């Protein structure tokens, strides 16, 4: 009966699509009914419409495929009241995606994963490692079984792992058994696509040392330009200089090395430049040379002497130095230069970020008090310093800061009508919300509401989230 | 700077507004009255299906109300201010809800938090709160004048029915023309054709039928191209059925509403035969759409949480020129209320007659009722009662979102049923295992509203 009905309807539809009367072509039983109507064609139309609605339903001509279910992560999702705060940050305060990334980092620091129905980031591959299952889900990779009994990554089960999970496992292995991780990377990275190969090779930065030299040199002629640049930088970090001697000589000539008059040590000063062409050339050379190369070019004993003797006068030259150290300096050089950052006024945020990415959490925690002292009311430097360690700064460290006092002044009625001040207040509150520990967040809320900000002001959203976010799980 | 009586008088656009505000000074008119620091807010049941949400800032007289009034401030804002200034004691302390924070956030980002200036210059003429409080003497009923008024109303009603009848006759001729000319040509360019007949129907006082035709092109665009002809045939068929049904019973309230205009909230509440339901309801969906006639429609879908699944829809319309209006309810919100349905063979549209206040000990979250094992049977039963129904709300059992090429479907967990979806669901919804889903089925495609899943409650943004 269904086939007959479908055939009838297809015939009627064909006539009506072209235009014309279908009543005569209807089945006898239908014709008998509609011909009694003053408008037989409309009666047939009503009958057909009802048949489609009542007797039929659409079916897919192609097999239906369901997406993999969203996997659970190792950390729990936040309690319900906190989840509402997160939804408000996304939908009411309308934080941008980079800002929501900061919120996700705060949740992670406190032991939570974001609930996917509250906020699902567009760039899942830029989240903490434990989100790796979501990255795989987002790429619609079907969860293939791992080799039986394989809780660990090996050369044999390498292809059984989803890329995001594999990188997370390799990261852990590199921390615990760096030689084994290096061996795996050497064996397997060449067979990966360029982007994935780059991400796997980046893991060699964990505990990079001279024993990684051979592995790195195996990729010096890689077909991917990004891989070649990365490998050169890592080799430079372990003291393998491959800079062009002529370029080094030219770059070194932009600087003067002298002795300090009052205290011991050398003094390295950027020579004044007269033309834009000179500035451009110096910047070009800085981008392709290594720190160790510059040390050799200036005939200095070592990286430490260069960094401790650096005289800050030319902001661009200092910026170039910071980028050079971030890309090619050793761990020691990076830590030494980080100590001097508060003196280097005029640095770009990007250079600052690049250098801090090189520092471990212990180093950054050590630097934080000085960073906070010298930071502005937007707490930009402190945010950079605390990446991956949000939600730790105590009230003791915050309460006397000049930046905090400046921010509190922006709650005045006078400042309320000035867009720049309001933007500073918004960004400063955002930063404090991420930086403060739970007790400090409560104190900050009190301080700002005493200054006449409404407790329900969306600008206080992150502080409120922080203050009501108890410790969650552990990885 | 706190509000005062003289400031409120100054703010009011005219004496008429103060008179109207005076009628709202009874606490019974307000479901809730709350304050936090300088923020004061409340919910007032107006003539619409949804209560109006009103807030003002006592420090700078900024305000907002969700009612469609074109007067600023509206009578709800004036009444709220007036009640607060006269006696703040009935206002409970509370944490500002999301819609208040939302308003505050938008104020701060748009005008730096400065006091909202009154965009309407008040009309000339004195204004006085005292004058507003004077009660008008009751008008004495004149039997002769009353009889004359009734006769005139009856005559107008008959004239309207004749006009509508002529309009529906013209509509049926237009339908025949579309069939003769070919539906391929219609589907190629439906908008001007539907506009023309809609305008004729408005002239014939068949406003609801006019809107139905006017909105048809946009509804067809939401359907995939391979199902568009079926959707068109169904809808035109429903229009024919409505025309015929109306012709046999023009005084039937449901048919009069579907063809002409809707009865007022007051008249509905006074109708003893209007179905009533007292229960705990959950908001399972909201649809906001801007129509071609310049109105915005706001449909709030409710699910009954006590007993068998039963749905209701609260429908409001307001001018698009008033800008974005915040939602009265949040999806997932549960509240006890008495609903009155507009009389219909398959009652769906309703208004809230009264809401009950519950204390916190009663505010446990209730589970949804058991879903239909055979959801399409529920749909067919609805059609048997009212064959002109477009969308019917269904409570679907366990299922997943599935994909076939570029189309998306809801598929039952046992794969016994699959229904094509309107649009593409968000990727996180595609990753859910849905335990129960509330959606609207129209015979061609399913519009998702919200549901319960392995990750908790989810809702679909429309």
Tab-separated table of N, CA, C and O in Angstrom, chain B residues 336 356-364:
chain	number	residue	atom	x	y	z
B	336	UNK	N	5.918	26.338	39.398
B	336	UNK	CA	4.511	25.927	39.445
B	336	UNK	C	3.641	27.067	38.942
B	336	UNK	O	3.898	28.235	39.253
B	356	UNK	N	2.789	30.331	41.307
B	356	UNK	CA	2.826	30.115	42.751
B	356	UNK	C	4.243	30.340	43.227
B	356	UNK	O	5.199	29.974	42.559
B	357	UNK	N	4.332	30.923	44.386
B	357	UNK	CA	5.655	31.092	44.992
B	357	UNK	C	5.930	29.868	45.829
B	357	UNK	O	5.095	29.443	46.607
B	358	UNK	N	7.120	29.276	45.621
B	358	UNK	CA	7.460	28.121	46.439
B	358	UNK	C	8.603	28.499	47.363
B	358	UNK	O	9.456	29.310	46.999
B	359	UNK	N	8.635	27.880	48.541
B	359	UNK	CA	9.806	28.150	49.379
B	359	UNK	C	10.939	27.213	48.956
B	359	UNK	O	10.728	26.265	48.218
B	360	UNK	N	12.126	27.503	49.403
B	360	UNK	CA	13.309	26.808	48.891
B	360	UNK	C	13.252	25.307	49.150
B	360	UNK	O	13.814	24.518	48.415
B	361	UNK	N	12.533	24.892	50.212
B	361	UNK	CA	12.501	23.461	50.504
B	361	UNK	C	11.734	22.699	49.435
B	361	UNK	O	11.932	21.504	49.244
B	362	UNK	N	10.825	23.395	48.700
B	362	UNK	CA	10.054	22.698	47.668
B	362	UNK	C	10.741	22.776	46.318
B	362	UNK	O	10.267	22.208	45.351
B	363	UNK	N	11.846	23.551	46.256
B	363	UNK	CA	12.420	23.822	44.943
B	363	UNK	C	13.395	22.749	44.478
B	363	UNK	O	14.428	23.063	43.946
B	364	UNK	N	13.101	21.479	44.703
B	364	UNK	CA	13.952	20.430	44.149
B	364	UNK	C	13.643	20.315	42.658
B	364	UNK	O	12.533	20.563	42.221
